[in-house]
Each structure stands twice: as C-alpha cells, then as structure tokens.
PDB file of C-alpha atoms in Angstrom:
ATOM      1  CA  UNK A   1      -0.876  15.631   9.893  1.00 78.00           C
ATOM      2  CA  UNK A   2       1.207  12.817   8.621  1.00 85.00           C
ATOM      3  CA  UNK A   3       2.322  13.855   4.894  1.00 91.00           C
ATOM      4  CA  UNK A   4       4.541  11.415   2.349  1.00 95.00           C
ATOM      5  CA  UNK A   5       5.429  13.474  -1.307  1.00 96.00           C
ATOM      6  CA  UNK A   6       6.959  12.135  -3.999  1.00 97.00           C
ATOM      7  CA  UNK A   7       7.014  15.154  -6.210  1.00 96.00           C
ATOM      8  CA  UNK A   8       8.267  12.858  -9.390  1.00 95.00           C
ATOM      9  CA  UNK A   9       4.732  10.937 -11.027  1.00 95.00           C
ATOM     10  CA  UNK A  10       7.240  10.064 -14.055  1.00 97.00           C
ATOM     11  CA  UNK A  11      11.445   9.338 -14.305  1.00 97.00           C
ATOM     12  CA  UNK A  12      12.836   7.975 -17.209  1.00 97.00           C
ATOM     13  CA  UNK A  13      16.469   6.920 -17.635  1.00 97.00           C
ATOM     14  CA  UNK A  14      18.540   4.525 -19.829  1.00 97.00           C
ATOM     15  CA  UNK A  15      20.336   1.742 -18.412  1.00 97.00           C
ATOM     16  CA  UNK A  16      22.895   1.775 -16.735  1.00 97.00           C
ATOM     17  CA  UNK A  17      21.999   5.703 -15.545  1.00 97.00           C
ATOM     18  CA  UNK A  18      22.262   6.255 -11.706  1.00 97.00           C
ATOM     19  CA  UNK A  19      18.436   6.816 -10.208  1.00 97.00           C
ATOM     20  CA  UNK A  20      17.321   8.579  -7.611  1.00 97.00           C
ATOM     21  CA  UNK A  21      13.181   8.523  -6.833  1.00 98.00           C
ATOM     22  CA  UNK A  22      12.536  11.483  -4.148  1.00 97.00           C
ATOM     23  CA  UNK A  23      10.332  11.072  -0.838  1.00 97.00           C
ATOM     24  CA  UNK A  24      10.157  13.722   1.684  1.00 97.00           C
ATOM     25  CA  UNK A  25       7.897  12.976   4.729  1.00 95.00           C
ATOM     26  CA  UNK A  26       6.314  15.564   7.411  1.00 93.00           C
ATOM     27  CA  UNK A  27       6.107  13.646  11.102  1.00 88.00           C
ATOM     28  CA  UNK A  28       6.808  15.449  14.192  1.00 81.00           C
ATOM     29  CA  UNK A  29       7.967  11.806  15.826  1.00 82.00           C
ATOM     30  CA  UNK A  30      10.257   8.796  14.401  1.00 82.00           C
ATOM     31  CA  UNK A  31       8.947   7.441  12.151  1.00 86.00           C
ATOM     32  CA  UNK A  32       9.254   4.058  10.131  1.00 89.00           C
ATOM     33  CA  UNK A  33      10.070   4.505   6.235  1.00 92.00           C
ATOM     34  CA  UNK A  34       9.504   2.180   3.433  1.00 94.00           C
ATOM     35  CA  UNK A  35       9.828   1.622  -0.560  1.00 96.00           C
ATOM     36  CA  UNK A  36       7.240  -0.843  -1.931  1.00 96.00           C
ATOM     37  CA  UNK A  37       7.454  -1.488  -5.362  1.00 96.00           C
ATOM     38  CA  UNK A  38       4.770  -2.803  -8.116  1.00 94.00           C
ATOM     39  CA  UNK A  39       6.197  -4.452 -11.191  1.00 94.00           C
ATOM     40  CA  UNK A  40       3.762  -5.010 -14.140  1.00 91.00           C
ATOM     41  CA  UNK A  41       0.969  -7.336 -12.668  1.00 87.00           C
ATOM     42  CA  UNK A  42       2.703  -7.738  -9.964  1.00 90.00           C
ATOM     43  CA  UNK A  43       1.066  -6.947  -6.130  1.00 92.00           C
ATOM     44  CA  UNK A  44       2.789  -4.714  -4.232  1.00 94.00           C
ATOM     45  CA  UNK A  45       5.877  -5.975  -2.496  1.00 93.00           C
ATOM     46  CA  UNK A  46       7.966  -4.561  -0.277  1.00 93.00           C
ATOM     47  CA  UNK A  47      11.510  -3.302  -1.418  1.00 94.00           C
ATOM     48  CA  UNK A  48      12.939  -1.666   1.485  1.00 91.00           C
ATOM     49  CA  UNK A  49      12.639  -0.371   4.907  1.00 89.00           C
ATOM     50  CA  UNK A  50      15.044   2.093   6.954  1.00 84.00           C
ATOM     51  CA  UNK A  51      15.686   0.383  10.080  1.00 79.00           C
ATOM     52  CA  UNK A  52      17.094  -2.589   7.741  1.00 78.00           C
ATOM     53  CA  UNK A  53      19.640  -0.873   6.327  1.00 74.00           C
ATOM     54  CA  UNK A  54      19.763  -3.297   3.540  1.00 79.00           C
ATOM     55  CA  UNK A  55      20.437  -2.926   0.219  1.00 81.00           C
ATOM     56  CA  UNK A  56      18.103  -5.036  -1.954  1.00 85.00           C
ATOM     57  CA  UNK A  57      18.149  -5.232  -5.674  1.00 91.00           C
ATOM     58  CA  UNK A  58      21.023  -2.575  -5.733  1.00 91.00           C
ATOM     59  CA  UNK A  59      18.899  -0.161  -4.193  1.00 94.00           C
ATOM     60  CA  UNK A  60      19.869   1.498  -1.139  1.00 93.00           C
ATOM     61  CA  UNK A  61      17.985   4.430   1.407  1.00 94.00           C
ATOM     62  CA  UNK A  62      18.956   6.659   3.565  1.00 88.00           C
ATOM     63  CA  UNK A  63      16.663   8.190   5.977  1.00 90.00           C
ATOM     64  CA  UNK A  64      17.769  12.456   6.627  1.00 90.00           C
ATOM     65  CA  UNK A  65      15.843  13.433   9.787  1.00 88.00           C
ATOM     66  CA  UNK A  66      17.016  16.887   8.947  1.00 90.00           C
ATOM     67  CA  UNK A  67      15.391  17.132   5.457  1.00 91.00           C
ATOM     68  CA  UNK A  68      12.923  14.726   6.313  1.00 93.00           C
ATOM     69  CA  UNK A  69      13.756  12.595   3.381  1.00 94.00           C
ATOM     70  CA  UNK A  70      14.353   9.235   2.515  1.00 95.00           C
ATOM     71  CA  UNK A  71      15.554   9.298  -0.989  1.00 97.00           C
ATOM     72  CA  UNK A  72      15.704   6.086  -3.369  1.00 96.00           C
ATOM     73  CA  UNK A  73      18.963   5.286  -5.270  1.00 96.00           C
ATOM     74  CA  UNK A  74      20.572   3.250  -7.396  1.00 96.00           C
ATOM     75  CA  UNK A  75      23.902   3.528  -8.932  1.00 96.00           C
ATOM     76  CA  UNK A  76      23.315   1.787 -12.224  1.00 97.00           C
ATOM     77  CA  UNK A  77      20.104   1.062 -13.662  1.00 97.00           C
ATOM     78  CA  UNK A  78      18.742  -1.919 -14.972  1.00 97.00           C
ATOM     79  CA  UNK A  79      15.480  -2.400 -17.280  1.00 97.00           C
ATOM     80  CA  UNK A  80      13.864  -4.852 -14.826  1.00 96.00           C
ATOM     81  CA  UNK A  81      13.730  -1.919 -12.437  1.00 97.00           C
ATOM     82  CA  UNK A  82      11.112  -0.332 -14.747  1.00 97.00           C
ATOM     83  CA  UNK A  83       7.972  -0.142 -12.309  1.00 97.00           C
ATOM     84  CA  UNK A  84       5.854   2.305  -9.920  1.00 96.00           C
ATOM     85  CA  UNK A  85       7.747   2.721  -6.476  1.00 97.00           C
ATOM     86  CA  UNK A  86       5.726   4.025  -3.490  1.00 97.00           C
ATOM     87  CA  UNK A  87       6.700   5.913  -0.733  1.00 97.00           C
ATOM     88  CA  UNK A  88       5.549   4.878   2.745  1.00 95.00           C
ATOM     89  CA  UNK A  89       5.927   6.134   6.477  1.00 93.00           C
ATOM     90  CA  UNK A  90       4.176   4.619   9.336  1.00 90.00           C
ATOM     91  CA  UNK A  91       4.439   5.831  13.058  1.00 85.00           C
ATOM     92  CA  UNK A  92       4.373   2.921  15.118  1.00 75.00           C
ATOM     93  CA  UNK A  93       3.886  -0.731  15.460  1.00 69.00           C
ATOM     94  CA  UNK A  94       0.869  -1.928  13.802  1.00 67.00           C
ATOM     95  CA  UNK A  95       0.374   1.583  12.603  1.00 81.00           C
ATOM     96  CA  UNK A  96      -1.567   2.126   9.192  1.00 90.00           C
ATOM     97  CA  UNK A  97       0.693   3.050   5.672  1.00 93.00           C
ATOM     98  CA  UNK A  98       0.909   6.582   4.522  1.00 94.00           C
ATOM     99  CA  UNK A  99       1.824   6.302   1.138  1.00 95.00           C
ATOM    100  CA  UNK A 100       2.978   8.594  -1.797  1.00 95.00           C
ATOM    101  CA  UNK A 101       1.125   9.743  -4.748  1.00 94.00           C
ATOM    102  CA  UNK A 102       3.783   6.975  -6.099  1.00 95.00           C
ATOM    103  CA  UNK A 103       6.975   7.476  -9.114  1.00 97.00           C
ATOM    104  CA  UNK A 104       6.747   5.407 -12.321  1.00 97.00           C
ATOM    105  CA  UNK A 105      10.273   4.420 -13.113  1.00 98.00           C
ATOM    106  CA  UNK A 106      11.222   3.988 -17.066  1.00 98.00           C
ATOM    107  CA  UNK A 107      14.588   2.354 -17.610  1.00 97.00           C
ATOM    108  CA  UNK A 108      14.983   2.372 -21.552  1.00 97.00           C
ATOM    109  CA  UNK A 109      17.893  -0.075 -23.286  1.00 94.00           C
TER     110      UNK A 109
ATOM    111  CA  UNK B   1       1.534 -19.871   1.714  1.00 62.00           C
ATOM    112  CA  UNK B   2      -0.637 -18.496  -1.116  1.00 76.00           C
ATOM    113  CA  UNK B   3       0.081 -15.342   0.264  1.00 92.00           C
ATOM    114  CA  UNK B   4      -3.038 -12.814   0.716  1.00 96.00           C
ATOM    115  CA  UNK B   5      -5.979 -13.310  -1.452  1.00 96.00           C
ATOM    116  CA  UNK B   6      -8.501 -10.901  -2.970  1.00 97.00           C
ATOM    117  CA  UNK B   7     -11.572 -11.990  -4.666  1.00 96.00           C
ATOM    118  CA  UNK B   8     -13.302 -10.924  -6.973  1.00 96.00           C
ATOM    119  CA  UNK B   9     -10.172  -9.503  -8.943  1.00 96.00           C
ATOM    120  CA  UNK B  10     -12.433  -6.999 -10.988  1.00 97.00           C
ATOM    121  CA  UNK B  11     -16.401  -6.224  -9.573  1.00 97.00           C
ATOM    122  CA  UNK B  12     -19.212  -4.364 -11.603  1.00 98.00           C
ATOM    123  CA  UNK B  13     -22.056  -2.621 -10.011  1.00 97.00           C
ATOM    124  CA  UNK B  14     -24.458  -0.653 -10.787  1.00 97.00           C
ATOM    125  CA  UNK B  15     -25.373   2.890  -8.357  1.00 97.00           C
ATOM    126  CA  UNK B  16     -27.282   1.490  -5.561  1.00 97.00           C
ATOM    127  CA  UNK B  17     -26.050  -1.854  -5.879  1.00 97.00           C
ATOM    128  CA  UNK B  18     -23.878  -3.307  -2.798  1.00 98.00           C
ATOM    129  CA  UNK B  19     -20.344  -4.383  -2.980  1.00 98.00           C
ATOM    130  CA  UNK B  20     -18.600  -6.993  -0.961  1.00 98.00           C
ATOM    131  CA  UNK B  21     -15.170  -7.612  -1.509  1.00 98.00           C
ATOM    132  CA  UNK B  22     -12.968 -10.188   0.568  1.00 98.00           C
ATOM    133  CA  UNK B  23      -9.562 -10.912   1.786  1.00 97.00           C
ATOM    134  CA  UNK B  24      -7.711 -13.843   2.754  1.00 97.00           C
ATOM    135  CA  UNK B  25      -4.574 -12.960   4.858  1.00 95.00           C
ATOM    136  CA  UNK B  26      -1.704 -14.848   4.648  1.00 94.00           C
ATOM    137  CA  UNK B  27      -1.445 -17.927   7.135  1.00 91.00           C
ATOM    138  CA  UNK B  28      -0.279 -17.052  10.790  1.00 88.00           C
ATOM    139  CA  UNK B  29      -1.095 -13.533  10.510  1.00 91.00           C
ATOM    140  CA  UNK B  30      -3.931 -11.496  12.424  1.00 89.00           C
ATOM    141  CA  UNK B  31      -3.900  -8.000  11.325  1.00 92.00           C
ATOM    142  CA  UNK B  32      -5.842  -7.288   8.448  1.00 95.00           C
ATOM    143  CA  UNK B  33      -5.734  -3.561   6.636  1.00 96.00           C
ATOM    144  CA  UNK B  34      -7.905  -2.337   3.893  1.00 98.00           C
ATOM    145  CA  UNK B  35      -6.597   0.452   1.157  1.00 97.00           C
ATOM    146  CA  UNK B  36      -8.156   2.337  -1.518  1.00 97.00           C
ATOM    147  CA  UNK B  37      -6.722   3.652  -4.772  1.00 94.00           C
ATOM    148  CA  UNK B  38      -8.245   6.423  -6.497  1.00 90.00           C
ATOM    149  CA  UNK B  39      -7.153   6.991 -10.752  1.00 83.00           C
ATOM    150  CA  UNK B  40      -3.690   8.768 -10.256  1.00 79.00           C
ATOM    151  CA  UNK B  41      -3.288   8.514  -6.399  1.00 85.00           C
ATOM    152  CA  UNK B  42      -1.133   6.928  -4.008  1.00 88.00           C
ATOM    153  CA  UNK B  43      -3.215   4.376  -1.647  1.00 94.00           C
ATOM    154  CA  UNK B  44      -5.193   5.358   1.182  1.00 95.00           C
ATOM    155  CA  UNK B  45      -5.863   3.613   4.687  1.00 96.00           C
ATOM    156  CA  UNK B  46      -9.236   2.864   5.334  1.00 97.00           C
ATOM    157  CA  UNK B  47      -9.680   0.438   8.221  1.00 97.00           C
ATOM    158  CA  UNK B  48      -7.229  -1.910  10.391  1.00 95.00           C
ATOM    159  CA  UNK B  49      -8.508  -4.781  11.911  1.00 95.00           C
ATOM    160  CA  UNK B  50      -8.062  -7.945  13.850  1.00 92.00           C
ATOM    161  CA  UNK B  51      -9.888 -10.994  14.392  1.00 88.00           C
ATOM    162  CA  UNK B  52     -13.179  -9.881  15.619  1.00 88.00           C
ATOM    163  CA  UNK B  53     -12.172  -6.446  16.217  1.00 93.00           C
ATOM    164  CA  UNK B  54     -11.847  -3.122  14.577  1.00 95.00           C
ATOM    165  CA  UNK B  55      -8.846  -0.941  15.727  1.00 92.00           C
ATOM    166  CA  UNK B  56      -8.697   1.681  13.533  1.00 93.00           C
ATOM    167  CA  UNK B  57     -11.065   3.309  11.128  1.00 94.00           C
ATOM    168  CA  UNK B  58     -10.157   6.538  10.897  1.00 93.00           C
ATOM    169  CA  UNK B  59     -10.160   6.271   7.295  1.00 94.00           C
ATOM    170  CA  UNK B  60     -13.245   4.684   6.297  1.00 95.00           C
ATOM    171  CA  UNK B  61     -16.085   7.199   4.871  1.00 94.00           C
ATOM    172  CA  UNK B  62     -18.926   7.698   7.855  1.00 90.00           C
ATOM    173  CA  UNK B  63     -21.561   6.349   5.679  1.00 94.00           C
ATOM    174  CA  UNK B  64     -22.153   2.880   3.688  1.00 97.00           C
ATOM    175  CA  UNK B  65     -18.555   1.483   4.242  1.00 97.00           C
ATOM    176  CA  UNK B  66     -18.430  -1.461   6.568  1.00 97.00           C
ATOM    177  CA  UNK B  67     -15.659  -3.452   7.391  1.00 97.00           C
ATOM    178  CA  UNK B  68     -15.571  -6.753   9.459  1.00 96.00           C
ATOM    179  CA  UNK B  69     -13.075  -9.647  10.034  1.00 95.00           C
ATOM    180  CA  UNK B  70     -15.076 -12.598  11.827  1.00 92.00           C
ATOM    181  CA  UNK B  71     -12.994 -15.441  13.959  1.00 89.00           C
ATOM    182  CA  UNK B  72     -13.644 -17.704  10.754  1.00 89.00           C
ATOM    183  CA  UNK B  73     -13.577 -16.764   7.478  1.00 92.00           C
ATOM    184  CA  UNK B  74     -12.469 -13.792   5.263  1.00 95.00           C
ATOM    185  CA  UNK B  75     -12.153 -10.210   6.109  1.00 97.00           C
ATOM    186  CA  UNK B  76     -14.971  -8.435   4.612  1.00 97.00           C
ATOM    187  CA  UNK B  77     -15.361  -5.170   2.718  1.00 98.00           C
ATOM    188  CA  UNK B  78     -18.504  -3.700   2.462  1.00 98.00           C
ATOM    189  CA  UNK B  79     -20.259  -0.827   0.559  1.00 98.00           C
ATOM    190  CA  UNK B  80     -23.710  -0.061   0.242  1.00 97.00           C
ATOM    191  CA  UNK B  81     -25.659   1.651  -1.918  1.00 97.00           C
ATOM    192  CA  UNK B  82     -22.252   2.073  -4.674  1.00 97.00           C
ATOM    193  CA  UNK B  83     -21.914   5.708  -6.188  1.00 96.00           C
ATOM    194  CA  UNK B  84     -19.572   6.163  -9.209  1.00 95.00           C
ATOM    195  CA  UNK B  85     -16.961   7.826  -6.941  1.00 94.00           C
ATOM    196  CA  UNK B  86     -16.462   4.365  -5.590  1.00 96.00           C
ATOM    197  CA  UNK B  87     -14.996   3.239  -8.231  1.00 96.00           C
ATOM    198  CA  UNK B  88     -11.563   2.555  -7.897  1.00 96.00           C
ATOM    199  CA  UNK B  89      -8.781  -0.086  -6.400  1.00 96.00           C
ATOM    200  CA  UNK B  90      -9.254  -1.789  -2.820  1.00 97.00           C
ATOM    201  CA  UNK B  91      -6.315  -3.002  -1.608  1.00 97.00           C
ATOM    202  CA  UNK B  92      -5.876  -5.535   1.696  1.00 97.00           C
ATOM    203  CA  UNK B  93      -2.546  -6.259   2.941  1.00 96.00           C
ATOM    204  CA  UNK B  94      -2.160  -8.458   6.465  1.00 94.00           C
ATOM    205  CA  UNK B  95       0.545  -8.546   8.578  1.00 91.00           C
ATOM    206  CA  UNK B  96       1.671 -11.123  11.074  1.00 86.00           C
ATOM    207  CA  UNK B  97       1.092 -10.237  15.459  1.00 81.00           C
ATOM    208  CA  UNK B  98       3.537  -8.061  16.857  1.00 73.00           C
ATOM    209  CA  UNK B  99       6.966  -9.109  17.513  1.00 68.00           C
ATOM    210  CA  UNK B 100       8.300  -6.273  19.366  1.00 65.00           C
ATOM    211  CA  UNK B 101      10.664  -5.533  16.820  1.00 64.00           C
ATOM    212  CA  UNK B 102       9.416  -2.927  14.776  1.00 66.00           C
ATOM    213  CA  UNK B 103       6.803  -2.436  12.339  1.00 73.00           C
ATOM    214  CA  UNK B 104       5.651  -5.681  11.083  1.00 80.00           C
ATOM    215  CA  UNK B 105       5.913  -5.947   7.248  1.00 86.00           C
ATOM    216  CA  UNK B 106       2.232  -5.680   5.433  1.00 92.00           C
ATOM    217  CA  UNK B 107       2.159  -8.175   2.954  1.00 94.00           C
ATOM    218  CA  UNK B 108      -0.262  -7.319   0.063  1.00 96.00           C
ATOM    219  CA  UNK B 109      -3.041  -8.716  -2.113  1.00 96.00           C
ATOM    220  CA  UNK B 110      -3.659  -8.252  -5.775  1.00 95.00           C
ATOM    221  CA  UNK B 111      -6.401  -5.666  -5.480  1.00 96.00           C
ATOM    222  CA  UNK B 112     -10.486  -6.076  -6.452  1.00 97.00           C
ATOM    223  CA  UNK B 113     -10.773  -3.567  -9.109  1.00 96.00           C
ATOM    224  CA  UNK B 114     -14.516  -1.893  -8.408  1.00 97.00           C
ATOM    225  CA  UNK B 115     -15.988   0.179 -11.286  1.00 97.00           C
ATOM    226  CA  UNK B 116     -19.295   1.823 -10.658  1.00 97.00           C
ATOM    227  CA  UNK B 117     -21.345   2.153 -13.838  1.00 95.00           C
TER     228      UNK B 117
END
C-alpha cells in the first residue's frame, strides 16, 4: 500500500538555521510528490511539487527514487516559515492525496 | 475566484443527529475531493468526485457517509446518524479537468470543523 512518513511531528530552529523537514514515501510505481503548507489560519496551499523543479519561497526538493525520499530544505530560515508542512504523493492523474502525519516548523528570532 | 468554499466553518451535533457539510469548488474546475482530519493526523482521502459522478470512494466508511456532487449546486457531504468518532476536520479541495500534463494541482478549502457532543 501507498505509505507517506514524516517521522518529525515537531522542528524548531532559529532564524537564519538551514531546515530540512523529512518525507520518505513507499510506491512500487512513479509517483507524483508534493509539499503543501498551512500557515496560521491559513487553508492549505500548495508549496511545491517535484516535476516543477521550482524553488518557491527558498525552498527547494529533491525527489531520491533510491531512498524513496523527497526531503524539504531550506538554506536559511526565516520566521514567516513557521507553519505545519505536509507531505503528499499521488500516483496518477486525478489520483487522490496521500498525505503525512504532517511537521510543525518553529523558526524562533 | 473566491477560491473553494466550505460552509459551515465549525458544525455541532449531537449522536444521532445528521451532518451535511458543503463545498464550493473553485470556478472552471470539475473534480471535487473530500478529506478528513483526525486530532494529530495527517489528512485522509475519502471520496473523489465529478459532476454527477462518483469515481473513487475507496475511502469513505461503508456505512452513513454519503457523498454527492449534483450538475448544479454544491458538492455534498453527508453523515448520518453522527457518533463522537466523527468528530474531526473535513477537508474539500477541487481541481481543474485534466490537462494531460501531470497531476492537476488540488486547490483547498478552509475546512468545516465537526465536533460530535
């Protein structure tokens, strides 16, 4: 079965501290990857996705077929960054969201 | 676009009662997903649909969960008879049809908050 972990519920760093929120995924097939991200009431919006290979907000992913990850990073972290980032793979299309249990980022001054 | 719309934002019942929550996708699109949110857990798929149609519901409990989207009008969320294990976060993101390109982004709603008393 389709599996998305993000073993972190909690990381807390100070600014301007490099981040990096874990996701490991178990699919046999290609599948898509995605961070969504919930600032304080704030809906969910999407941050990133893999095939994009965009870097938004200073974050960047990388997907590793071989480890099955797609780890979250950013170099330098800012306050406004403080906020729950989910995890997300789906397998094709118009394919349903498998999401994470989720990572609460603190960024302290 | 007012982007997708939940309503009601927060929804008391009592066990027994029925719940009906709704969702408003965002203008132009035709794919319609529900999600729930247990306390402490990531959000779960419960039902994809289109206009008139249900494609996937391989998430939504057997019994007392319903889920339609008519060719007018809201998407539609339904649970009978509401135990306290309903209680939690119902999410409904929509997404526009299918370019061909890749998974469509799912554009989400603000939640309707259920608590069971």
């Amino acid at each position: 079965a389709q599996r998305v972990t993000q073993p972190e519920k909690l990381l807390s760093v100070f600014k301007g501290a490099p981040v990096e929120l874990k996701c490991n995924y178990s699919y046999s097939g290609s599948p898509e990857l995605f961070w969504y991200v919930q600032y304080s009431r704030q809906r969910l919006q999407l941050l990133l996705r893999h095939i994009s290979r965009e870097s938004i907000k200073g974050f960047t992913a990388d997907l590793n077929k071989g480890e099955t990850s797609f780890h979250l990073k950013k170099p330098f972290a800012q306050e406004e960054d403080s906020a729950m980032y989910y995890c997300a793979l789906s397998r094709y299309n118009t394919d349903k969201l498998i999401f994470g249990t989720g990572t609460r980022l603190q960024v302290f001054p | 676009n007012a982007g997708v719309m939940q309503n009601p934002r927060h929804l008391v019942r009592r066990r027994g009662q029925e719940a009906r929550l709704r969702c408003s996708p965002m203008k132009g699109h035709s794919h319609v997903y529900w999600y729930r949110q247990l306390p402490e857990e990531g959000l779960k798929f419960m039902v994809y649909l289109q206009k008139e149609n249900i494609i996937d519901e391989s998430g939504m409990p057997k019994e007392r969960f319903s889920a339609e989207f008519p060719k007018e009008g809201p998407s539609i969320l339904r649970i009978q008879q509401v135990v306290r294990g309903d209680s939690a976060a119902y999410f409904c993101a929509s997404s526009p049809p299918t370019s061909g390109k890749g998974q469509e982004t799912q554009y989400f709603g603000p939640g309707t908050r259920l608590l069971v008393l």
